[in-house]
CSV table of C-alpha atoms and ligand atoms in Angstrom, one decimal:
chain,number,residue,atom,x,y,z
R,1021,MET,CA,-10.7,-15.2,-17.2
R,1022,ASN,CA,-11.1,-11.5,-15.9
R,1023,LEU,CA,-11.6,-11.7,-12.8
R,1024,THR,CA,-12.3,-8.1,-12.3
R,1025,GLN,CA,-15.0,-8.1,-14.8
R,1026,ALA,CA,-16.5,-11.1,-13.1
R,1027,ILE,CA,-16.3,-9.7,-9.6
R,1028,LYS,CA,-18.4,-6.7,-10.9
R,1029,ASP,CA,-20.8,-9.1,-12.7
R,1030,ALA,CA,-21.4,-11.5,-10.3
R,1031,LYS,CA,-23.8,-11.5,-7.1
R,1032,ARG,CA,-22.7,-10.4,-4.1
R,1033,PRO,CA,-20.9,-12.0,-2.6
R,1034,PHE,CA,-18.5,-13.6,-4.9
R,1035,LEU,CA,-17.3,-16.6,-3.8
R,1036,ILE,CA,-13.9,-18.2,-3.9
R,1037,THR,CA,-14.7,-21.8,-2.2
R,1038,GLY,CA,-13.1,-25.2,-1.5
R,1039,PRO,CA,-10.6,-27.1,0.5
R,1040,CYS,CA,-7.3,-25.2,2.7
R,1041,SER,CA,-5.5,-28.0,0.6
R,1042,ALA,CA,-5.6,-30.6,-2.2
R,1043,GLU,CA,-5.6,-33.7,-0.1
R,1044,SER,CA,-7.1,-36.7,-3.2
R,1045,PRO,CA,-8.8,-36.1,-6.4
R,1046,GLU,CA,-11.5,-37.9,-5.0
R,1047,GLN,CA,-11.7,-35.5,-1.9
R,1048,LEU,CA,-10.8,-31.8,-4.2
R,1049,ILE,CA,-13.5,-33.2,-6.9
R,1050,SER,CA,-16.3,-34.6,-4.9
R,1051,VAL,CA,-16.4,-31.0,-2.6
R,1052,SER,CA,-16.2,-29.0,-5.6
R,1053,LYS,CA,-18.7,-30.7,-7.7
R,1054,GLU,CA,-21.1,-30.3,-4.3
R,1055,ILE,CA,-19.9,-26.7,-3.8
R,1056,ALA,CA,-20.8,-25.5,-7.0
R,1057,ALA,CA,-24.0,-27.8,-7.5
R,1058,ASN,CA,-25.3,-25.5,-5.0
R,1059,GLY,CA,-23.9,-22.5,-6.3
R,1060,HIS,CA,-21.9,-21.4,-3.8
R,1061,ALA,CA,-18.5,-20.9,-5.9
R,1062,ASN,CA,-17.9,-18.5,-8.4
R,1063,VAL,CA,-13.8,-19.8,-8.2
R,1064,LEU,CA,-12.9,-22.7,-6.6
R,1065,ARG,CA,-9.4,-22.8,-4.3
R,1066,ALA,CA,-7.2,-25.2,-3.4
R,1067,GLY,CA,-3.9,-25.0,-1.9
R,1068,ILE,CA,-1.1,-27.2,-2.7
R,1069,TRP,CA,2.0,-25.8,-2.0
R,1070,LYS,CA,1.2,-24.7,2.0
R,1071,PRO,CA,4.0,-22.8,3.9
R,1072,ARG,CA,3.1,-24.3,7.1
R,1073,THR,CA,4.4,-22.8,10.6
R,1074,ARG,CA,5.9,-25.7,11.8
R,1075,PRO,CA,8.0,-28.5,9.7
R,1076,ASP,CA,5.9,-31.1,11.3
R,1077,SER,CA,2.6,-29.5,9.6
R,1078,PHE,CA,1.3,-31.3,6.5
R,1079,GLU,CA,2.8,-28.8,3.7
R,1080,GLY,CA,0.7,-29.4,0.8
R,1081,MET,CA,0.8,-32.2,-1.9
R,1082,GLY,CA,2.7,-30.2,-4.6
R,1083,ALA,CA,2.4,-30.3,-8.5
R,1084,ILE,CA,1.0,-33.7,-8.7
R,1085,ALA,CA,-2.1,-32.4,-7.3
R,1086,LEU,CA,-2.0,-29.5,-9.9
R,1087,PRO,CA,-4.2,-31.9,-12.6
R,1088,TRP,CA,-6.3,-32.5,-9.9
R,1089,LEU,CA,-7.7,-28.9,-9.8
R,1090,ILE,CA,-7.4,-28.4,-13.2
R,1091,GLU,CA,-9.8,-31.4,-13.7
R,1092,ALA,CA,-11.9,-30.5,-10.5
R,1093,GLY,CA,-12.0,-26.8,-12.6
R,1094,LYS,CA,-13.0,-28.7,-16.1
R,1095,GLU,CA,-16.1,-31.1,-13.8
R,1096,THR,CA,-17.4,-27.9,-12.9
R,1097,GLY,CA,-16.8,-25.2,-15.4
R,1098,LEU,CA,-15.3,-23.0,-12.8
R,1099,PRO,CA,-12.4,-21.5,-13.0
R,1100,VAL,CA,-9.7,-22.2,-10.4
R,1101,THR,CA,-6.8,-20.7,-8.1
R,1102,THR,CA,-4.1,-21.9,-6.3
R,1103,GLU,CA,-1.3,-20.1,-4.0
R,1104,ILE,CA,1.9,-19.6,-5.1
R,1105,ALA,CA,4.9,-18.6,-2.8
R,1106,ASN,CA,7.8,-18.7,-5.4
R,1107,ARG,CA,8.7,-18.7,-8.9
R,1108,HIS,CA,8.7,-22.8,-9.4
R,1109,HIS,CA,5.5,-22.8,-8.1
R,1110,ALA,CA,4.2,-19.8,-10.5
R,1111,GLU,CA,5.7,-21.6,-13.4
R,1112,LEU,CA,4.2,-24.7,-12.3
R,1113,ALA,CA,0.6,-23.1,-12.2
R,1114,LEU,CA,0.8,-21.8,-15.6
R,1115,LYS,CA,2.2,-24.6,-17.3
R,1116,ALA,CA,-0.8,-26.7,-15.5
R,1117,GLY,CA,-3.2,-24.0,-16.6
R,1118,VAL,CA,-4.5,-22.6,-13.2
R,1119,ASP,CA,-7.0,-19.8,-14.1
R,1120,ILE,CA,-5.8,-17.8,-11.5
R,1121,LEU,CA,-3.2,-16.9,-8.6
R,1122,TRP,CA,-3.1,-15.9,-5.4
R,1123,ILE,CA,-0.1,-14.9,-3.3
R,1124,GLY,CA,-0.2,-15.8,0.5
R,1125,ALA,CA,0.5,-13.8,3.4
R,1126,ARG,CA,3.6,-15.4,4.2
R,1127,THR,CA,5.1,-14.4,1.1
R,1128,THR,CA,3.2,-10.9,0.5
R,1129,VAL,CA,6.1,-9.5,3.4
R,1130,ASN,CA,8.8,-10.7,1.1
R,1131,PRO,CA,9.5,-8.5,-1.8
R,1132,PHE,CA,12.4,-10.0,-3.1
R,1133,ALA,CA,9.8,-13.0,-3.5
R,1134,ILE,CA,7.2,-10.9,-4.6
R,1135,GLN,CA,9.6,-9.5,-7.5
R,1136,GLU,CA,10.7,-13.2,-8.5
R,1137,ILE,CA,7.1,-14.1,-9.1
R,1138,ALA,CA,6.3,-10.7,-11.0
R,1139,ASP,CA,9.3,-11.6,-13.0
R,1140,VAL,CA,8.3,-15.2,-14.0
R,1141,LEU,CA,4.2,-13.8,-14.6
R,1142,LYS,CA,6.2,-11.0,-17.1
R,1143,GLY,CA,3.9,-11.0,-20.6
R,1144,VAL,CA,1.9,-13.9,-19.3
R,1145,ASN,CA,-2.2,-12.7,-18.7
R,1146,ILE,CA,-3.7,-14.1,-15.5
R,1147,PRO,CA,-5.5,-12.8,-12.6
R,1148,VAL,CA,-3.7,-12.6,-9.8
R,1149,MET,CA,-4.9,-12.0,-6.1
R,1150,VAL,CA,-2.6,-10.7,-3.2
R,1151,LYS,CA,-3.4,-11.2,0.2
R,1152,ASN,CA,-1.9,-8.7,3.0
R,1153,PRO,CA,1.5,-9.3,4.4
R,1154,VAL,CA,1.0,-11.4,7.9
R,1155,ASN,CA,2.1,-7.9,9.7
R,1156,PRO,CA,-0.3,-4.8,9.3
R,1157,ASP,CA,1.8,-3.2,6.7
R,1158,LEU,CA,-0.4,-0.9,4.1
R,1159,GLU,CA,3.0,-0.1,1.9
R,1160,LEU,CA,4.0,-3.8,1.4
R,1161,TRP,CA,0.6,-4.8,0.5
R,1162,ILE,CA,0.6,-2.0,-2.0
R,1163,GLY,CA,4.0,-2.5,-3.2
R,1164,ALA,CA,3.2,-5.9,-4.1
R,1165,PHE,CA,0.8,-4.8,-6.4
R,1166,GLU,CA,2.9,-1.8,-7.8
R,1167,ARG,CA,5.5,-5.0,-8.7
R,1168,LEU,CA,2.8,-7.2,-10.5
R,1169,GLU,CA,1.7,-4.5,-12.4
R,1170,LYS,CA,5.1,-3.2,-13.5
R,1171,ALA,CA,5.4,-6.5,-14.6
R,1172,GLY,CA,2.1,-5.9,-17.1
R,1173,ILE,CA,-0.6,-7.8,-14.7
R,1174,THR,CA,-3.3,-6.0,-14.6
R,1175,ASP,CA,-6.3,-7.8,-13.4
R,1176,LEU,CA,-6.0,-7.4,-9.9
R,1177,ALA,CA,-8.1,-8.2,-6.1
R,1178,ALA,CA,-6.6,-8.1,-2.6
R,1179,ILE,CA,-7.7,-10.5,-0.2
R,1180,HIS,CA,-7.3,-9.8,3.4
R,1181,ARG,CA,-6.7,-12.6,5.7
R,1182,GLY,CA,-5.9,-10.7,8.8
R,1183,PHE,CA,-2.7,-10.0,10.7
R,1184,SER,CA,-0.7,-12.1,13.2
R,1185,VAL,CA,-0.8,-11.2,17.0
R,1186,TYR,CA,0.4,-12.8,19.7
R,1187,LYS,CA,-2.6,-15.1,21.6
R,1188,HIS,CA,-5.3,-12.7,20.4
R,1189,PRO,CA,-8.6,-13.9,22.5
R,1190,LYS,CA,-10.8,-14.7,19.8
R,1191,TYR,CA,-9.3,-14.8,16.6
R,1192,ARG,CA,-6.6,-16.5,14.7
R,1193,ASN,CA,-5.7,-13.2,13.2
R,1194,VAL,CA,-6.6,-10.1,14.3
R,1195,PRO,CA,-8.4,-8.2,11.0
R,1196,THR,CA,-7.7,-4.4,11.9
R,1197,TRP,CA,-10.4,-3.6,9.6
R,1198,GLU,CA,-8.6,-0.2,9.0
R,1199,LEU,CA,-6.2,-1.6,6.7
R,1200,PRO,CA,-8.2,-2.9,3.9
R,1201,ILE,CA,-10.6,0.3,4.8
R,1202,ALA,CA,-7.1,2.1,4.3
R,1203,LEU,CA,-6.3,0.0,0.8
R,1204,ARG,CA,-9.6,0.7,-0.6
R,1205,GLU,CA,-9.1,4.6,-0.5
R,1206,ARG,CA,-5.3,4.4,-1.8
R,1207,LEU,CA,-6.8,2.3,-4.7
R,1208,PRO,CA,-10.5,2.4,-5.1
R,1209,ASP,CA,-11.2,0.4,-8.0
R,1210,LEU,CA,-8.9,-2.8,-6.6
R,1211,PRO,CA,-11.2,-5.4,-5.7
R,1212,ILE,CA,-11.3,-6.7,-2.2
R,1213,ILE,CA,-12.0,-10.2,-1.2
R,1214,CYS,CA,-12.4,-10.9,3.0
R,1215,ASP,CA,-11.1,-14.7,3.6
R,1216,PRO,CA,-12.8,-15.3,7.4
R,1217,SER,CA,-11.5,-19.1,7.4
R,1218,HIS,CA,-7.9,-17.7,8.5
R,1219,ILE,CA,-9.3,-14.2,10.0
R,1220,THR,CA,-11.3,-16.6,12.6
R,1221,GLY,CA,-9.7,-19.6,12.6
R,1222,ARG,CA,-12.8,-21.1,13.9
R,1223,ARG,CA,-15.9,-22.2,11.6
R,1224,ASP,CA,-18.5,-20.7,14.7
R,1225,LEU,CA,-17.5,-17.5,13.6
R,1226,LEU,CA,-17.2,-17.2,10.1
R,1227,LEU,CA,-21.0,-15.8,9.7
R,1228,GLU,CA,-20.2,-12.8,11.9
R,1229,VAL,CA,-17.0,-11.5,10.0
R,1230,SER,CA,-18.5,-12.5,6.6
R,1231,GLN,CA,-21.6,-10.4,7.6
R,1232,LYS,CA,-18.8,-7.4,8.7
R,1233,ALA,CA,-17.0,-8.2,5.6
R,1234,MET,CA,-20.8,-7.5,3.3
R,1235,ASP,CA,-21.3,-4.3,5.8
R,1236,LEU,CA,-18.0,-2.7,4.7
R,1237,ASN,CA,-18.4,-3.3,1.3
R,1238,PHE,CA,-15.7,-6.2,0.6
R,1239,ASP,CA,-16.5,-7.5,-3.1
R,1240,GLY,CA,-16.1,-10.9,-2.0
R,1241,LEU,CA,-15.1,-14.0,0.3
R,1242,MET,CA,-13.0,-16.8,0.5
R,1243,ILE,CA,-14.1,-19.5,2.5
R,1244,GLU,CA,-12.5,-22.8,3.5
R,1245,THR,CA,-14.6,-25.8,2.6
R,1246,HIS,CA,-13.9,-29.5,3.0
R,1247,PRO,CA,-15.9,-32.6,2.7
R,1248,ASN,CA,-14.9,-33.6,6.5
R,1249,PRO,CA,-13.4,-30.9,8.0
R,1250,ASP,CA,-12.7,-32.4,10.9
R,1251,LYS,CA,-10.6,-35.0,9.1
R,1252,ALA,CA,-8.6,-32.1,7.1
R,1253,TRP,CA,-4.7,-32.4,7.0
R,1254,SER,CA,-4.7,-28.8,7.7
R,1255,ASP,CA,-6.8,-25.6,9.4
R,1256,ALA,CA,-9.4,-28.4,10.0
R,1257,SER,CA,-10.9,-26.1,12.6
R,1258,GLN,CA,-11.9,-23.3,10.3
R,1259,GLN,CA,-13.2,-25.4,7.6
R,1260,VAL,CA,-16.9,-25.6,6.8
R,1261,THR,CA,-18.9,-28.7,5.0
R,1262,PRO,CA,-20.6,-27.3,1.7
R,1263,GLU,CA,-23.5,-27.3,4.1
R,1264,GLY,CA,-22.2,-25.5,6.5
R,1265,LEU,CA,-21.0,-23.0,3.4
R,1266,LYS,CA,-24.9,-23.0,2.9
R,1267,ALA,CA,-26.3,-21.9,5.9
R,1268,ILE,CA,-23.5,-18.8,6.2
R,1269,VAL,CA,-24.4,-17.9,2.4
R,1270,ASN,CA,-27.8,-18.2,3.0
R,1271,ASN,CA,-27.8,-16.1,6.4
R,1272,LEU,CA,-25.7,-13.2,4.7
R,1273,ILE,CA,-27.5,-9.9,5.3
R,1274,LEU,CA,-26.8,-7.8,2.2
R,1275,ARG,CA,-27.4,-4.6,2.1
R,1276,SER,CA,-27.3,-1.9,-0.6
R,1277,LYS,CA,-24.1,0.0,-0.9
R,1278,ASP,CA,-26.3,3.0,-2.8
R,1279,LEU,CA,-27.6,5.7,-0.2
R,1280,ASN,CA,-29.7,7.4,-3.0
R,1281,SER,CA,-32.9,5.4,-1.1
R,1282,PRO,CA,-36.4,7.0,-0.4
R,1283,ASP,CA,-34.8,7.0,3.2
R,1284,SER,CA,-31.6,9.5,2.6
R,1285,PRO,CA,-33.5,12.1,3.8
R,1286,ILE,CA,-33.1,10.4,7.2
R,1287,LEU,CA,-30.0,10.1,6.8
R,1288,ASP,CA,-28.6,13.1,5.9
R,1289,GLU,CA,-30.8,14.8,9.1
R,1290,LEU,CA,-28.8,12.3,11.1
R,1291,ARG,CA,-25.4,12.8,9.5
R,1292,HIS,CA,-26.5,16.5,9.8
R,1293,LYS,CA,-26.6,16.2,13.5
R,1294,MET,CA,-23.7,14.2,14.0
R,1295,ALA,CA,-21.6,16.7,12.1
R,1296,SER,CA,-23.1,19.7,14.2
R,1297,MET,CA,-22.0,17.9,17.6
R,1298,ASP,CA,-18.6,16.9,16.0
R,1299,ASP,CA,-18.5,20.6,15.6
R,1300,LYS,CA,-19.2,21.2,19.6
R,1301,LEU,CA,-16.9,18.2,20.6
R,1302,PHE,CA,-14.2,20.2,19.0
R,1303,ASP,CA,-14.6,23.7,20.3
R,1304,ILE,CA,-14.8,21.7,23.7
R,1305,LEU,CA,-11.7,20.6,23.0
R,1306,SER,CA,-10.0,23.6,22.0
R,1307,ALA,CA,-11.4,25.5,25.0
R,1308,ARG,CA,-9.9,22.8,26.9
R,1309,MET,CA,-6.8,22.4,25.6
R,1310,HIS,CA,-6.6,26.7,26.3
R,1311,ILE,CA,-7.1,25.7,30.1
R,1312,SER,CA,-4.4,22.9,29.5
R,1313,GLU,CA,-2.4,26.1,28.9
R,1314,GLU,CA,-3.3,27.7,31.7
R,1315,VAL,CA,-2.5,24.9,33.8
R,1316,GLY,CA,1.4,24.7,32.1
R,1317,LYS,CA,1.9,28.4,33.3
R,1318,PHE,CA,1.2,27.4,36.9
R,1319,LYS,CA,3.2,24.6,36.5
R,1320,LEU,CA,6.2,26.7,34.8
R,1321,GLU,CA,6.0,29.5,38.0
R,1322,HIS,CA,5.9,26.8,40.6
R,1323,ASN,CA,8.8,24.3,38.6
R,1324,THR,CA,6.3,21.2,38.9
R,1325,THR,CA,6.9,18.7,35.7
R,1326,ILE,CA,4.1,18.2,33.2
R,1327,LEU,CA,3.0,14.6,34.5
R,1328,GLN,CA,1.9,13.7,38.0
R,1329,GLN,CA,1.4,10.1,37.1
R,1330,GLU,CA,-1.0,9.4,40.4
R,1331,TYR,CA,-3.4,12.9,39.7
R,1332,TRP,CA,-3.5,11.3,35.8
R,1333,THR,CA,-4.0,7.5,37.0
R,1334,ALA,CA,-6.9,8.8,38.7
R,1335,VAL,CA,-8.4,10.8,36.0
R,1336,ILE,CA,-8.4,7.6,34.2
R,1337,ASN,CA,-10.3,5.4,36.4
R,1338,SER,CA,-12.8,8.1,36.9
R,1339,ARG,CA,-13.7,8.0,33.5
R,1340,LEU,CA,-13.4,4.2,33.3
R,1341,GLY,CA,-15.3,3.7,36.1
R,1342,LYS,CA,-18.5,5.4,34.0
R,1343,SER,CA,-17.9,3.7,31.1
R,1344,ASN,CA,-21.6,2.0,31.5
R,1345,ASP,CA,-23.5,5.1,32.1
R,1346,TYR,CA,-21.6,6.6,29.0
R,1347,GLN,CA,-22.5,3.3,27.4
R,1348,LEU,CA,-19.4,3.4,25.6
R,1349,SER,CA,-16.5,0.4,26.0
R,1350,GLU,CA,-13.5,1.1,28.1
R,1351,ARG,CA,-11.4,0.8,25.1
R,1352,PHE,CA,-12.6,3.9,23.5
R,1353,ILE,CA,-12.5,6.3,26.7
R,1354,ARG,CA,-9.2,4.8,27.2
R,1355,GLN,CA,-8.5,5.7,23.7
R,1356,ILE,CA,-10.0,9.4,23.9
R,1357,MET,CA,-8.4,10.3,27.1
R,1358,ASP,CA,-5.3,9.2,26.3
R,1359,ALA,CA,-5.7,11.6,22.9
R,1360,VAL,CA,-6.8,14.7,24.8
R,1361,HIS,CA,-3.5,14.0,27.3
R,1362,GLN,CA,-1.6,13.9,24.5
R,1363,GLU,CA,-2.9,16.7,22.8
R,1364,SER,CA,-2.4,18.6,26.3
R,1365,ILE,CA,1.0,17.7,27.2
R,1366,ARG,CA,1.7,19.2,23.3
R,1367,HIS,CA,0.2,22.6,24.7
R,1368,GLN,CA,1.6,22.7,28.0
R,1369,THR,CA,5.2,21.8,27.1
R,1370,ARG,CA,4.8,24.4,24.4
R,1371,VAL,CA,3.9,27.2,27.3
R,1372,MET,CA,7.1,25.7,29.5
R,1373,ASN,CA,9.4,25.0,27.0
R,1374,LYS,CA,9.2,28.3,25.6
R,1375,ARG,CA,13.0,29.7,25.4
R,1376,ASP,CA,13.3,33.2,24.8
B,2398,PEP,C1,-4.8,-20.6,2.7
B,2398,PEP,O1,-5.1,-19.8,1.9
B,2398,PEP,O2,-4.7,-21.6,2.7
B,2398,PEP,C2,-3.6,-20.0,3.4
B,2398,PEP,C3,-2.5,-20.7,3.9
B,2398,PEP,O3,-3.6,-18.7,3.5
B,2398,PEP,P1,-2.5,-17.4,4.5
B,2398,PEP,O4,-1.7,-17.0,3.5
B,2398,PEP,O5,-3.4,-16.2,4.6
B,2398,PEP,O6,-2.0,-18.0,5.3
B,2399,MN,MN1,-5.8,-22.7,5.1
């Protein structure tokens, strides 16, 4: 099959659904049939080899589940995909006739593993989806695509599943949306699928993250769907029933990517206004840095260090205290103030450390 073309031809969002893990033929085939009958799968997914964090977790049924996946594909007429993490998985999945392969986040981090998979796939015509590495390293993600391309695999797609962090207050994996956006800048033709299941780790947050992905022009969604999520052998808290999946798909608001709507003069004007405000902002910032240089001269004459911590802490706190008035988040205010301060220090350093 040609995945890139199928994504282009499909109604948005392109859906890759099915259980986190294949548990039994009945589980996999029953849920696949239900999802397919609802029209909520373009591709069926099921994990067969599961890279789990802790050794006593369920690590997948292994190769005996491959025929179940193939059977689910036959029963529904849909292409099927599973995760491969090494050359043996790749060989077994190819032999079984899996239509699309995906490389998991824990494998994308390892260039040796990616290269060994690419070597097995040399000369094979099969689409491959690559999840982001667990750490937010854009080059590593791109490197995986390059290794596959060098092996002749050109039907590629990316899956954004978020990045590992220690104790995030909300998500299992933090989305860091800048990364898939930067990937799109670098590889504009590469389809990007969002995996809200692994980003959120919680089924009640799937809709909001799916909506965000649609608003950021992602091509599709990979959502783990299980006949009885609470009893799932892996990732129970993030899986939904086919009915739950239906609620997500039906509640998504799909907006047009096309700006040439009749409203575009309004948008043009608003953007024009914002651009002229940005002009003013930069004029003000530039003038502020001239003042920083004056401050630098004063400190030089009085032999004082650049940083007076107490003064700076007071400056930041007074701005943070106004976050309600400004209707700006404290995080944003801090980022802006830190950036302004760094640039100011750079200007003062130039003035103070001129040795001639
Ligand atoms: C999965 O999709 O089931 C999975 C294990 O994903 P990830 O590689 O993103 O952890
Ligand atoms: Mn999972």
